[in-house]
């Protein structure tokens, strides 16, 4: 590839002409053999050059100018298929130097992140990563690993065993193929390169100094590719399980945790805070990178239970710090999408199931944050009203050019936050939109409310999960007026995310469970008696008037339970059984099973038996007892005062 490189005096002085440097490097490449010295020269002259910002070198806008552009010259030297990178892959020290140089480029670069993601540096990094962690999703998923004739079966139980020399998988491969971990058609990866990649993420997460936006963009890309690689289906369950174990207990987990913890604490601006949240979301939601070839294939939550168990600190501590930190920044348009992504952990699958699995409930913390957002909406509405009042006069309306940029931004923020609150009301059962008060906020209220909201969000997310609120997804069966669950609603009820409000249903159901004020034997007797009486023609005749809008119909509705199904169109009730048993109107005899009714029946029978004297004496005794209880309550109330 390279000839031996001899340093010239011109190299010691800074050179600003990128094309000239690339041509000088190319002039030293005269063979196809790999050469470490020239690879070091490329790292030194391009990646380590303080006068070259690789994050700001973009492809030319005009395709005809591509060949002579600095982007094309650098890309031809350092692309993922170049002999330079082939040389780096064979040398661990060169690999380390290259990653250090890439991190240095991200640290010193002042290029904005939006154009930087298309720069020559990030283009090369994306090619490097796909070479080290290949995931060719267009190739077949069949996999073949050479097996010796007779080996003792071993199982890899930890990710560390995947990289050791005595790894069961590595020992099953012939000696001449030890460097090749596995192959899927033309896709192969080496455990050494995977280890180098994990070490690169560890270096990227250093907390020695605060990072910039381009470094956060790099970390986010690396974490995404790590999840894609670990979840790529090779067709071999054993290998796929090893990769899932690697994702569950990543070698860089604790440096990444310290990085998030430190960065959130010292984050300087809301823009950087947004980028940190996006990095955390990339790592904390691995299911987003499941089966990238078929996005409609929803991953099962059970696949990520072990990931949540092994990474509980990222949700218990980091998520708690993120929710708390939101109150420290002025809510801008750039933070609203990140806020929604964090709040949606309260109701969106599969994170709700997984958080319950590790016994974390973030709904109270999200509710406090949304209460804080109510104040933000009020403040922005007040700003909009003040501007409208300032331009409400005739001359102002005549010469006013329209809403200012600030008012338009405030209106967009209000719309986005109100939409988020509406979704929370729908999915979690809150009443944030109804509680919104659009009146003006008194001066000084802002800081007090913000600080109070901050204090309420300081606790860690270590509470017992609670049942969700809100009505599940359902449809009303026209013949029976029953609210039947859809498949989505069934999943919501099973996951305890939503539930029906049974308080609106009839509480004197004849088939309902025995209540605290009822006698069990009497309940069973009255229910059986009512069903027996329903067989008589007289009772059937009375029940036939149940749906009539007459005086007789009103009396029947008082003394009988409604039929099943209920013909009343307003009587929609949840159906808690897969098979609805039809029944005619039933006599309301369960009332006589309560202790109060039983006492009155016994008293009436004894009064009939013993006459007027018993009735008078019992009434006097009951009156004295009630009077005594009332006097005791009055005396205790006065003594407490």
Coordinates of C-alpha atoms in Angstrom, one line a residue:
X1 CA 0.0 0.0 0.0
X2 CA 2.5 2.6 1.2
X3 CA 6.1 3.3 0.7
X4 CA 8.3 4.1 3.7
X5 CA 7.5 7.7 4.8
X6 CA 10.3 10.2 5.4
X7 CA 9.5 13.4 7.1
X8 CA 10.3 16.5 5.2
X9 CA 10.9 20.0 6.6
X10 CA 7.6 21.2 5.1
X11 CA 5.7 19.0 7.4
X12 CA 6.9 20.7 10.6
X13 CA 5.2 24.0 9.5
X14 CA 1.4 24.3 9.4
X15 CA -0.1 23.9 6.0
X16 CA -3.6 25.3 5.4
X17 CA -4.1 23.9 1.9
X18 CA -6.0 20.6 2.4
X19 CA -5.8 19.6 -1.2
X20 CA -2.0 20.1 -1.2
X21 CA -1.6 18.0 1.9
X22 CA -3.8 15.2 0.4
X23 CA -1.7 15.3 -2.9
X24 CA 1.5 15.1 -0.9
X25 CA 0.2 12.1 1.0
X26 CA -0.9 10.4 -2.2
X27 CA 2.5 10.9 -3.7
X28 CA 3.9 8.7 -1.0
X29 CA 1.5 5.9 -1.8
X30 CA 3.2 3.8 -4.5
X31 CA 2.3 0.2 -3.6
X32 CA -0.7 -1.8 -2.4
X33 CA 1.1 -3.1 0.7
X34 CA 0.1 -1.9 4.1
X35 CA 2.5 0.5 5.8
X36 CA 2.1 1.7 9.4
X37 CA 4.4 4.7 8.9
X38 CA 2.3 6.3 6.2
X39 CA -0.9 5.5 8.2
X40 CA 0.6 7.5 11.1
X41 CA 1.4 10.3 8.6
X42 CA -2.3 10.4 7.6
X43 CA -3.4 10.6 11.2
X44 CA -0.8 13.3 11.9
X45 CA -1.3 15.4 8.8
X46 CA -5.1 15.2 8.6
X47 CA -6.7 14.2 11.9
X48 CA -4.2 15.9 14.1
X49 CA -3.7 19.0 12.1
X50 CA -4.9 22.0 14.1
X51 CA -5.5 24.0 10.9
X52 CA -7.9 21.4 9.5
X53 CA -11.5 21.0 10.8
X54 CA -12.8 17.8 9.3
X55 CA -16.2 18.5 10.8
X56 CA -16.6 21.6 8.5
X57 CA -15.4 20.0 5.3
X58 CA -18.7 19.2 3.4
X59 CA -19.4 17.7 0.0
X60 CA -19.7 20.4 -2.7
X61 CA -23.1 21.6 -3.7
X62 CA -22.3 21.3 -7.4
X63 CA -21.6 17.7 -8.4
X64 CA -19.2 18.8 -11.2
X65 CA -16.9 20.2 -8.6
X66 CA -16.7 17.0 -6.5
X67 CA -13.4 15.6 -7.9
X68 CA -11.4 18.7 -7.1
X69 CA -13.0 19.3 -3.7
X70 CA -11.2 18.8 -0.4
X71 CA -14.0 16.4 0.6
X72 CA -13.2 14.1 -2.3
X73 CA -9.4 14.2 -1.7
X74 CA -9.8 13.4 2.0
X75 CA -12.5 10.8 1.4
X76 CA -10.3 8.9 -1.1
X77 CA -7.6 8.6 1.5
X78 CA -9.5 7.8 4.7
X79 CA -12.8 6.1 3.6
X80 CA -13.8 2.8 5.2
X81 CA -12.6 0.7 2.3
X82 CA -9.2 2.4 1.9
X83 CA -6.0 0.7 2.6
X84 CA -5.3 3.3 5.3
X85 CA -8.2 1.9 7.3
X86 CA -7.2 -1.7 6.5
X87 CA -3.9 -0.9 8.0
X88 CA -5.5 0.6 11.1
X89 CA -7.7 -2.4 11.6
X90 CA -4.6 -4.7 11.8
X91 CA -2.9 -2.6 14.5
X92 CA -4.5 -1.9 17.9
X93 CA -2.2 1.0 18.6
X94 CA -3.1 2.7 15.3
X95 CA -6.8 2.1 16.0
X96 CA -6.4 3.8 19.4
X97 CA -4.5 6.8 17.8
X98 CA -7.2 7.1 15.2
X99 CA -10.1 7.2 17.7
X100 CA -8.2 9.7 19.9
X101 CA -7.7 11.9 16.8
X102 CA -11.4 11.6 15.9
X103 CA -12.4 12.6 19.4
X104 CA -9.9 15.5 19.3
X105 CA -11.5 16.7 16.0
X106 CA -15.0 16.7 17.6
X107 CA -13.7 18.5 20.7
X108 CA -12.0 21.4 18.9
X109 CA -14.4 21.8 16.0
X110 CA -16.7 24.8 16.0
X111 CA -18.9 23.5 13.1
X112 CA -22.7 23.3 13.8
X113 CA -24.1 19.8 14.2
X114 CA -26.6 20.0 11.3
X115 CA -24.0 20.4 8.6
X116 CA -21.3 18.4 10.6
X117 CA -23.3 15.2 10.3
X118 CA -22.6 15.3 6.5
X119 CA -19.0 16.2 6.9
X120 CA -16.1 14.1 5.8
X121 CA -15.3 13.1 9.4
X122 CA -18.7 11.7 10.2
X123 CA -18.9 10.1 6.8
X124 CA -15.7 8.3 7.5
X125 CA -16.7 7.3 11.1
X126 CA -19.9 5.8 9.8
X127 CA -18.0 3.7 7.4
X128 CA -15.5 2.7 10.1
X129 CA -18.2 1.6 12.4
X130 CA -20.1 -0.5 9.8
X131 CA -16.8 -2.2 9.0
X132 CA -16.2 -3.0 12.7
X133 CA -19.8 -3.9 13.5
X134 CA -21.2 -5.1 10.2
X135 CA -25.0 -5.4 9.7
X136 CA -25.7 -6.1 6.1
X137 CA -29.5 -6.4 6.3
X138 CA -29.8 -7.1 2.5
X139 CA -27.9 -10.4 2.8
X140 CA -29.5 -13.6 4.0
X141 CA -29.6 -14.2 7.7
X142 CA -28.3 -17.8 7.5
X143 CA -25.0 -18.3 9.3
X144 CA -22.3 -21.0 9.2
X145 CA -19.7 -21.4 11.9
X146 CA -17.1 -24.2 11.4
X147 CA -17.4 -26.9 14.0
X148 CA -14.7 -29.4 14.9
X149 CA -15.7 -33.1 14.8
X150 CA -15.9 -33.5 18.5
X151 CA -16.0 -30.7 21.1
X152 CA -17.3 -30.3 24.6
X153 CA -20.3 -28.1 24.7
X154 CA -19.8 -24.8 26.6
X155 CA -22.0 -21.8 27.1
X156 CA -21.0 -18.2 27.2
X157 CA -22.5 -16.6 30.3
X158 CA -21.0 -13.2 30.3
X159 CA -19.9 -10.8 27.5
X160 CA -16.3 -10.9 28.8
X161 CA -16.1 -14.5 27.9
X162 CA -16.8 -13.6 24.3
X163 CA -13.5 -11.8 24.0
X164 CA -11.3 -14.2 26.0
X165 CA -8.8 -16.5 24.3
X166 CA -10.6 -19.5 25.7
X167 CA -14.0 -18.4 24.3
X168 CA -16.1 -21.5 23.4
X169 CA -17.1 -19.9 20.1
X170 CA -13.5 -19.0 19.2
X171 CA -12.3 -22.5 20.1
X172 CA -14.9 -24.0 17.7
X173 CA -13.3 -22.2 14.8
X174 CA -10.2 -23.6 13.0
X175 CA -6.8 -22.1 13.9
X176 CA -6.4 -20.4 10.5
X177 CA -9.8 -18.7 11.0
X178 CA -9.5 -17.6 14.6
X179 CA -9.6 -13.9 13.6
X180 CA -13.0 -14.4 12.1
X181 CA -15.7 -14.4 14.7
X182 CA -18.6 -15.3 12.5
X183 CA -19.7 -15.0 8.9
X184 CA -23.0 -14.3 7.3
X185 CA -22.5 -14.4 3.6
X186 CA -20.1 -11.5 3.1
X187 CA -20.6 -10.2 6.6
X188 CA -18.0 -10.9 9.3
X189 CA -16.9 -9.3 12.5
X190 CA -14.0 -9.9 14.9
X191 CA -14.3 -9.8 18.7
X192 CA -11.1 -7.7 18.9
X193 CA -12.7 -5.0 16.7
X194 CA -15.9 -5.1 18.8
X195 CA -13.7 -4.6 21.9
X196 CA -11.9 -1.7 20.3
X197 CA -15.3 -0.2 19.4
X198 CA -16.5 -0.5 23.0
X199 CA -13.2 1.1 24.2
X200 CA -13.8 4.0 21.8
X201 CA -17.2 4.6 23.4
X202 CA -15.6 4.5 26.8
X203 CA -13.1 7.2 25.7
X204 CA -15.9 9.2 24.2
X205 CA -17.7 9.3 27.6
X206 CA -14.8 10.9 29.5
X207 CA -15.9 13.4 32.1
X208 CA -12.6 15.3 32.3
X209 CA -14.1 18.3 30.5
X210 CA -17.6 19.1 29.3
X211 CA -18.3 17.9 25.8
X212 CA -19.6 19.9 22.8
X213 CA -22.5 19.2 20.4
X214 CA -20.4 17.4 17.8
X215 CA -19.1 15.0 20.4
X216 CA -22.6 14.3 21.6
X217 CA -23.6 13.7 18.0
X218 CA -20.8 11.2 17.7
X219 CA -21.8 9.4 20.9
X220 CA -25.4 9.2 19.8
X221 CA -24.4 7.6 16.5
X222 CA -22.1 5.1 18.2
X223 CA -24.8 4.0 20.7
X224 CA -27.3 3.6 17.9
X225 CA -25.0 1.4 15.8
X226 CA -24.2 -0.6 18.9
X227 CA -27.9 -1.5 19.4
X228 CA -28.3 -2.2 15.7
X229 CA -25.4 -4.6 15.7
X230 CA -26.4 -6.4 18.9
X231 CA -30.0 -6.9 17.6
X232 CA -29.1 -7.9 14.1
X233 CA -30.6 -11.3 13.4
X234 CA -27.9 -13.7 12.2
X235 CA -30.1 -16.8 12.0
X236 CA -28.2 -18.6 14.8
X237 CA -30.0 -18.3 18.1
X238 CA -26.8 -19.0 20.1
X239 CA -24.9 -16.1 18.5
X240 CA -27.9 -13.8 18.7
X241 CA -28.2 -14.5 22.4
X242 CA -24.5 -13.7 22.9
X243 CA -25.0 -10.4 21.2
X244 CA -28.0 -9.6 23.3
X245 CA -25.9 -10.4 26.4
X246 CA -23.3 -8.0 25.1
X247 CA -26.0 -5.3 24.7
X248 CA -27.4 -6.0 28.2
X249 CA -24.0 -5.7 30.0
X250 CA -22.1 -3.4 27.7
X251 CA -18.4 -2.9 28.6
X252 CA -18.9 0.9 28.5
X253 CA -22.0 0.9 30.7
X254 CA -20.5 2.5 33.8
X255 CA -18.4 5.2 32.0
X256 CA -21.6 6.1 30.1
X257 CA -23.6 6.3 33.3
X258 CA -21.0 8.6 34.9
X259 CA -21.0 10.6 31.7
X260 CA -24.7 11.2 31.7
X261 CA -24.7 11.9 35.4
X262 CA -21.9 14.5 35.2
X263 CA -23.2 16.1 32.0
X264 CA -26.7 16.6 33.2
X265 CA -25.4 18.2 36.3
X266 CA -23.1 20.7 34.6
X267 CA -25.1 21.2 31.3
X268 CA -24.7 24.9 30.3
X269 CA -27.5 25.5 27.8
X270 CA -30.8 24.0 26.8
X271 CA -29.5 23.1 23.3
X272 CA -26.7 20.9 24.9
X273 CA -29.3 19.5 27.3
X274 CA -31.4 18.4 24.4
X275 CA -28.5 16.7 22.8
X276 CA -27.7 14.9 26.1
X277 CA -31.3 13.7 26.4
X278 CA -31.2 12.4 22.8
X279 CA -28.0 10.4 23.6
X280 CA -29.7 9.0 26.7
X281 CA -32.9 8.1 24.7
X282 CA -30.7 6.3 22.1
X283 CA -29.2 4.1 24.8
X284 CA -32.3 3.7 26.9
X285 CA -34.7 2.7 24.1
X286 CA -32.9 -0.2 22.3
X287 CA -36.2 -1.5 20.9
X288 CA -36.2 1.4 18.4
X289 CA -33.4 -0.4 16.5
X290 CA -35.1 -3.8 16.5
X291 CA -35.3 -5.4 13.0
X292 CA -34.5 -2.3 11.0
X293 CA -35.4 -4.0 7.8
X294 CA -39.1 -4.3 8.9
X295 CA -40.1 -1.4 11.2
X296 CA -43.6 -2.7 11.4
X297 CA -42.4 -5.7 13.4
X298 CA -43.0 -4.6 17.0
X299 CA -40.4 -6.0 19.4
X300 CA -41.7 -8.0 22.4
X301 CA -41.1 -6.3 25.7
X302 CA -39.8 -9.6 27.2
X303 CA -36.7 -9.3 24.9
X304 CA -35.6 -6.2 26.9
X305 CA -36.4 -7.2 30.4
X306 CA -32.9 -8.2 31.2
X307 CA -31.6 -5.0 29.6
X308 CA -33.7 -3.0 32.0
X309 CA -32.7 -5.1 35.0
X310 CA -29.0 -4.7 34.3
X311 CA -29.3 -0.9 33.4
X312 CA -31.9 0.1 36.1
X313 CA -29.6 3.0 37.2
X314 CA -30.1 4.7 33.8
X315 CA -33.9 4.9 34.5
X316 CA -33.9 5.3 38.3
X317 CA -31.2 8.0 38.5
X318 CA -30.5 9.4 35.1
X319 CA -34.2 9.7 34.1
X320 CA -34.9 11.3 37.5
X321 CA -32.2 13.9 37.0
X322 CA -33.5 14.6 33.5
X323 CA -37.0 15.3 34.7
X324 CA -35.6 17.5 37.5
X325 CA -33.4 19.4 35.2
X326 CA -36.2 20.4 32.8
X327 CA -37.3 22.9 35.3
X328 CA -34.0 24.7 35.3
X329 CA -34.2 25.8 31.7
X330 CA -36.5 28.1 29.9
X331 CA -38.8 25.9 27.8
X332 CA -37.9 26.6 24.2
X333 CA -39.0 25.0 20.9
X334 CA -35.8 22.8 20.8
X335 CA -36.7 21.2 24.1
X336 CA -40.4 20.3 23.4
X337 CA -39.7 17.1 21.4
X338 CA -37.3 15.9 24.1
X339 CA -39.8 16.7 26.7
X340 CA -42.5 14.7 24.9
X341 CA -40.1 11.7 24.5
X342 CA -39.4 11.7 28.2
X343 CA -43.1 12.2 29.3
X344 CA -44.2 9.4 27.0
X345 CA -42.3 6.9 29.2
X346 CA -45.5 7.2 31.4
X347 CA -47.8 5.6 28.9
X348 CA -46.1 4.4 25.8
X349 CA -45.2 0.7 25.2
X350 CA -43.0 -1.1 25.7
X351 CA -41.3 1.2 28.2
X352 CA -44.3 1.2 30.5
X353 CA -44.2 -2.6 30.8
X354 CA -40.4 -2.6 31.4
X355 CA -40.5 0.2 34.0
X356 CA -43.1 -1.8 35.9
X357 CA -41.0 -4.9 35.6
X358 CA -38.2 -3.1 37.5
X359 CA -40.8 -1.6 39.8
X360 CA -40.4 2.1 38.8
X361 CA -43.3 4.5 38.4
X362 CA -42.5 7.8 36.8
X363 CA -46.1 9.0 36.5
X364 CA -46.0 11.2 39.7
X365 CA -42.7 12.8 38.6
X366 CA -44.0 13.4 35.1
X367 CA -47.2 14.9 36.5
X368 CA -45.2 17.4 38.5
X369 CA -43.2 18.3 35.4
X370 CA -46.5 18.8 33.5
X371 CA -47.8 21.0 36.3
X372 CA -44.7 23.0 35.7
X373 CA -45.5 23.1 32.0
X374 CA -48.9 24.6 32.9
X375 CA -47.1 27.6 34.4
X376 CA -45.0 27.8 31.2
X377 CA -48.1 27.9 29.0
X378 CA -49.7 30.6 31.2
X379 CA -46.5 32.7 31.0
X380 CA -46.4 32.4 27.2
X381 CA -50.1 33.2 26.9
X382 CA -49.5 36.2 29.0
X383 CA -46.7 37.3 26.7
X384 CA -48.9 36.9 23.7
X385 CA -51.7 38.9 25.3
X386 CA -49.3 41.7 26.2
X387 CA -48.2 42.0 22.7
X388 CA -51.8 42.0 21.4
X389 CA -52.7 44.7 23.9
X390 CA -49.7 46.8 22.9
X391 CA -50.8 46.7 19.2
X392 CA -54.6 47.0 19.9
X393 CA -54.9 50.7 19.1
X394 CA -56.1 51.9 15.7
X395 CA -52.7 53.3 14.5
X396 CA -50.9 50.2 15.8
X397 CA -53.3 47.9 14.0
X398 CA -52.9 50.0 10.9
X399 CA -49.1 50.0 10.8
X400 CA -48.4 46.8 12.7
X401 CA -46.6 44.2 10.4
X402 CA -48.0 41.2 12.3
X403 CA -46.9 39.0 15.2
X404 CA -43.3 39.2 16.2
X405 CA -41.0 36.2 16.1
X406 CA -41.2 35.9 19.8
X407 CA -45.0 35.8 19.8
X408 CA -45.0 33.2 17.1
X409 CA -42.5 31.0 19.0
X410 CA -44.6 31.4 22.2
X411 CA -47.7 30.3 20.3
X412 CA -46.0 27.2 18.9
X413 CA -44.7 26.3 22.3
X414 CA -48.2 26.7 23.8
X415 CA -49.7 24.5 21.1
X416 CA -47.1 21.8 21.5
X417 CA -47.4 21.7 25.3
X418 CA -51.2 21.7 25.2
X419 CA -51.1 18.8 22.8
X420 CA -48.8 17.0 25.2
X421 CA -51.1 17.7 28.1
X422 CA -54.1 16.5 26.1
X423 CA -52.3 13.2 25.3
X424 CA -51.5 12.8 29.0
X425 CA -55.2 13.3 29.9
X426 CA -56.1 10.7 27.3
X427 CA -53.6 8.1 28.2
X428 CA -52.9 8.5 31.9
X429 CA -56.2 10.0 33.1
X430 CA -54.9 13.4 34.2
X431 CA -57.0 16.6 33.9
X432 CA -54.3 19.0 32.9
X433 CA -56.2 20.7 30.1
X434 CA -59.3 21.2 32.2
X435 CA -57.1 22.7 35.0
X436 CA -55.5 25.2 32.7
X437 CA -56.2 28.8 33.8
X438 CA -55.6 31.3 31.0
X439 CA -55.7 34.3 33.4
X440 CA -52.7 36.6 33.7
X441 CA -49.9 35.3 36.0
X442 CA -49.0 37.8 38.7
X443 CA -45.4 39.2 38.7
X444 CA -43.0 37.0 40.6
X445 CA -45.1 33.9 40.3
X446 CA -42.8 32.4 37.7
X447 CA -39.7 31.9 39.8
X448 CA -41.7 30.7 42.8
X449 CA -43.5 28.1 40.8
X450 CA -40.4 27.0 39.0
X451 CA -38.4 26.5 42.2
X452 CA -41.3 24.6 43.8
X453 CA -41.6 22.3 40.8
X454 CA -37.9 21.7 41.0
X455 CA -38.1 20.7 44.7
X456 CA -41.0 18.3 44.0
X457 CA -39.0 16.4 41.3
X458 CA -35.9 15.7 43.4
X459 CA -36.8 12.2 44.5
X460 CA -35.6 9.2 42.7
X461 CA -37.9 7.0 40.7
X462 CA -38.2 4.2 43.1
X463 CA -41.9 4.0 43.8
X464 CA -44.3 1.0 43.6
X465 CA -46.2 1.0 40.2
X466 CA -49.7 2.2 40.3
X467 CA -52.6 1.4 38.1
X468 CA -53.1 3.7 35.1
X469 CA -56.2 5.8 34.7
X470 CA -58.4 6.6 31.7
X471 CA -60.9 4.5 29.6
X472 CA -59.3 1.8 27.5
X473 CA -59.9 1.6 23.8
X474 CA -63.4 0.0 23.2
X475 CA -66.5 -0.1 21.0
X476 CA -70.2 -0.2 22.1
X477 CA -72.1 -3.3 21.0
X478 CA -75.4 -2.0 19.6
X479 CA -77.6 -4.9 20.5
X480 CA -76.5 -5.1 24.2
X481 CA -75.1 -1.6 24.8
X482 CA -72.0 -3.1 26.3
X483 CA -68.6 -1.5 26.1
X484 CA -66.4 -4.2 24.5
X485 CA -62.6 -4.0 24.4
X486 CA -60.7 -3.9 21.2
X487 CA -57.4 -5.8 20.9
X488 CA -55.6 -2.5 21.8
X489 CA -57.9 -2.0 24.8
X490 CA -57.3 -5.6 26.0
X491 CA -53.6 -4.9 26.0
X492 CA -54.1 -1.6 27.8
X493 CA -56.1 -3.3 30.6
X494 CA -53.7 -6.3 30.9
X495 CA -50.8 -3.8 31.2
X496 CA -52.8 -1.8 33.8
X497 CA -52.4 1.3 31.7
X498 CA -56.1 2.1 31.6
X499 CA -59.3 0.9 33.2
X500 CA -63.1 1.4 33.2
X501 CA -64.8 3.6 35.7
X502 CA -67.1 1.1 37.4
X503 CA -68.4 3.7 39.8
X504 CA -70.9 4.8 37.2
X505 CA -72.4 1.3 36.9
X506 CA -75.2 -0.1 39.0
X507 CA -74.0 -0.8 42.5
X508 CA -76.9 -3.2 43.5
X509 CA -76.1 -5.8 40.9
X510 CA -77.8 -9.1 42.0
X511 CA -74.8 -11.1 40.9
X512 CA -72.2 -8.8 42.5
X513 CA -70.0 -9.9 45.4
X514 CA -71.1 -9.8 49.0
X515 CA -70.6 -6.4 50.5
X516 CA -69.5 -5.4 54.0
X517 CA -73.0 -4.4 55.1
X518 CA -74.7 -7.6 53.9
X519 CA -75.1 -11.1 55.3
X520 CA -73.8 -13.7 53.0
X521 CA -76.4 -16.3 53.7
X522 CA -79.2 -13.7 53.2
X523 CA -77.7 -12.6 49.9
X524 CA -77.7 -16.1 48.5
X525 CA -81.2 -16.8 49.8
X526 CA -82.7 -13.6 48.3
X527 CA -81.0 -14.1 44.9
X528 CA -82.2 -17.7 44.7
X529 CA -85.7 -16.6 45.7
X530 CA -85.8 -13.8 43.1
X531 CA -84.8 -16.2 40.4
X532 CA -87.5 -18.6 41.5
X533 CA -90.1 -15.9 41.5
X534 CA -89.1 -14.8 38.1
X535 CA -90.4 -18.1 36.7
X536 CA -94.0 -17.1 37.7
X537 CA -96.2 -15.7 35.0
X538 CA -97.2 -12.8 37.2
X539 CA -93.6 -11.6 37.7
X540 CA -92.9 -12.1 33.9
X541 CA -96.0 -10.0 33.2
X542 CA -94.8 -7.2 35.5
X543 CA -91.3 -7.3 34.0
X544 CA -92.6 -6.9 30.5
X545 CA -93.5 -3.3 31.4
X546 CA -89.9 -2.4 32.3
X547 CA -89.1 -0.4 29.2
X548 CA -92.4 1.5 29.1
X549 CA -92.3 5.2 29.7
X550 CA -95.4 5.0 31.9
X551 CA -96.2 5.2 35.6
X552 CA -96.3 1.4 35.8
X553 CA -93.0 1.2 34.0
X554 CA -91.4 3.6 36.5
X555 CA -92.7 1.5 39.4
X556 CA -91.3 -1.7 37.7
X557 CA -87.9 -0.1 37.3
X558 CA -87.8 0.7 41.0
X559 CA -88.6 -2.9 42.1
X560 CA -86.7 -4.8 39.5
X561 CA -83.2 -5.0 38.1
X562 CA -82.7 -4.1 34.4
X563 CA -82.6 -6.9 31.9
X564 CA -79.4 -8.1 30.2
X565 CA -78.9 -6.7 27.6
X566 CA -80.3 -3.4 28.8
X567 CA -82.5 -1.7 26.2
X568 CA -81.8 1.8 27.6
X569 CA -79.4 3.4 25.0
X570 CA -77.8 5.5 27.8
X571 CA -77.0 2.5 30.0
X572 CA -73.6 1.6 28.5
X573 CA -71.6 -0.5 31.0
X574 CA -68.2 -2.3 30.7
X575 CA -68.5 -5.9 29.7
X576 CA -66.2 -7.9 32.0
X577 CA -67.1 -11.3 30.6
X578 CA -66.4 -12.8 27.2
X579 CA -69.8 -14.4 27.1
X580 CA -72.8 -12.3 28.2
X581 CA -75.7 -14.3 29.7
X582 CA -79.1 -12.9 28.8
X583 CA -81.6 -12.5 31.6
X584 CA -85.0 -10.8 32.0
X585 CA -85.7 -8.1 34.7
X586 CA -85.1 -9.6 38.2
X587 CA -86.9 -8.6 41.4
X588 CA -84.8 -6.4 43.8
X589 CA -84.9 -8.7 46.8
X590 CA -81.2 -8.2 47.7
X591 CA -82.1 -5.1 49.6
X592 CA -83.5 -7.3 52.3
X593 CA -80.1 -9.0 52.8
X594 CA -78.5 -6.0 54.4
X595 CA -78.0 -5.8 58.2
X596 CA -80.3 -2.8 58.4
X597 CA -83.1 -4.6 56.6
X598 CA -82.7 -7.7 58.6
X599 CA -82.8 -5.7 61.9
X600 CA -86.0 -3.9 60.8
X601 CA -87.6 -7.3 59.8
X602 CA -86.7 -8.8 63.1
X603 CA -88.0 -5.8 65.0
X604 CA -91.3 -5.7 63.1
X605 CA -91.8 -9.5 63.8
X606 CA -91.2 -9.0 67.5
X607 CA -93.5 -6.0 67.6
X608 CA -96.2 -8.0 66.0
X609 CA -95.7 -10.8 68.5
X610 CA -95.3 -8.8 71.7
X611 CA -97.6 -5.9 70.9
X612 CA -97.6 -2.1 71.5
X613 CA -95.5 -2.3 74.8
X614 CA -92.5 -3.8 73.1
X615 CA -92.6 -1.4 70.2
X616 CA -92.8 1.7 72.6
X617 CA -90.0 0.4 74.9
X618 CA -87.7 -0.4 72.0
X619 CA -88.2 3.0 70.4
X620 CA -87.5 4.7 73.7
X621 CA -84.3 2.7 74.1
X622 CA -83.1 3.3 70.6
X623 CA -83.8 7.1 71.0
X624 CA -81.8 7.1 74.3
X625 CA -78.9 5.3 72.6
X626 CA -78.8 7.7 69.7
X627 CA -79.0 10.7 72.1
X628 CA -76.1 9.3 74.2
X629 CA -73.9 8.8 71.1
X630 CA -74.6 12.4 69.9
X631 CA -73.8 13.9 73.4
X632 CA -70.5 11.9 73.5
X633 CA -69.5 13.2 70.1
X634 CA -70.4 16.8 71.1
X635 CA -68.4 16.5 74.3
X636 CA -65.4 15.1 72.6
X637 CA -65.5 17.9 70.0
X638 CA -65.7 20.6 72.7
X639 CA -62.8 19.1 74.6
X640 CA -60.6 19.0 71.6
X641 CA -61.1 22.8 71.1

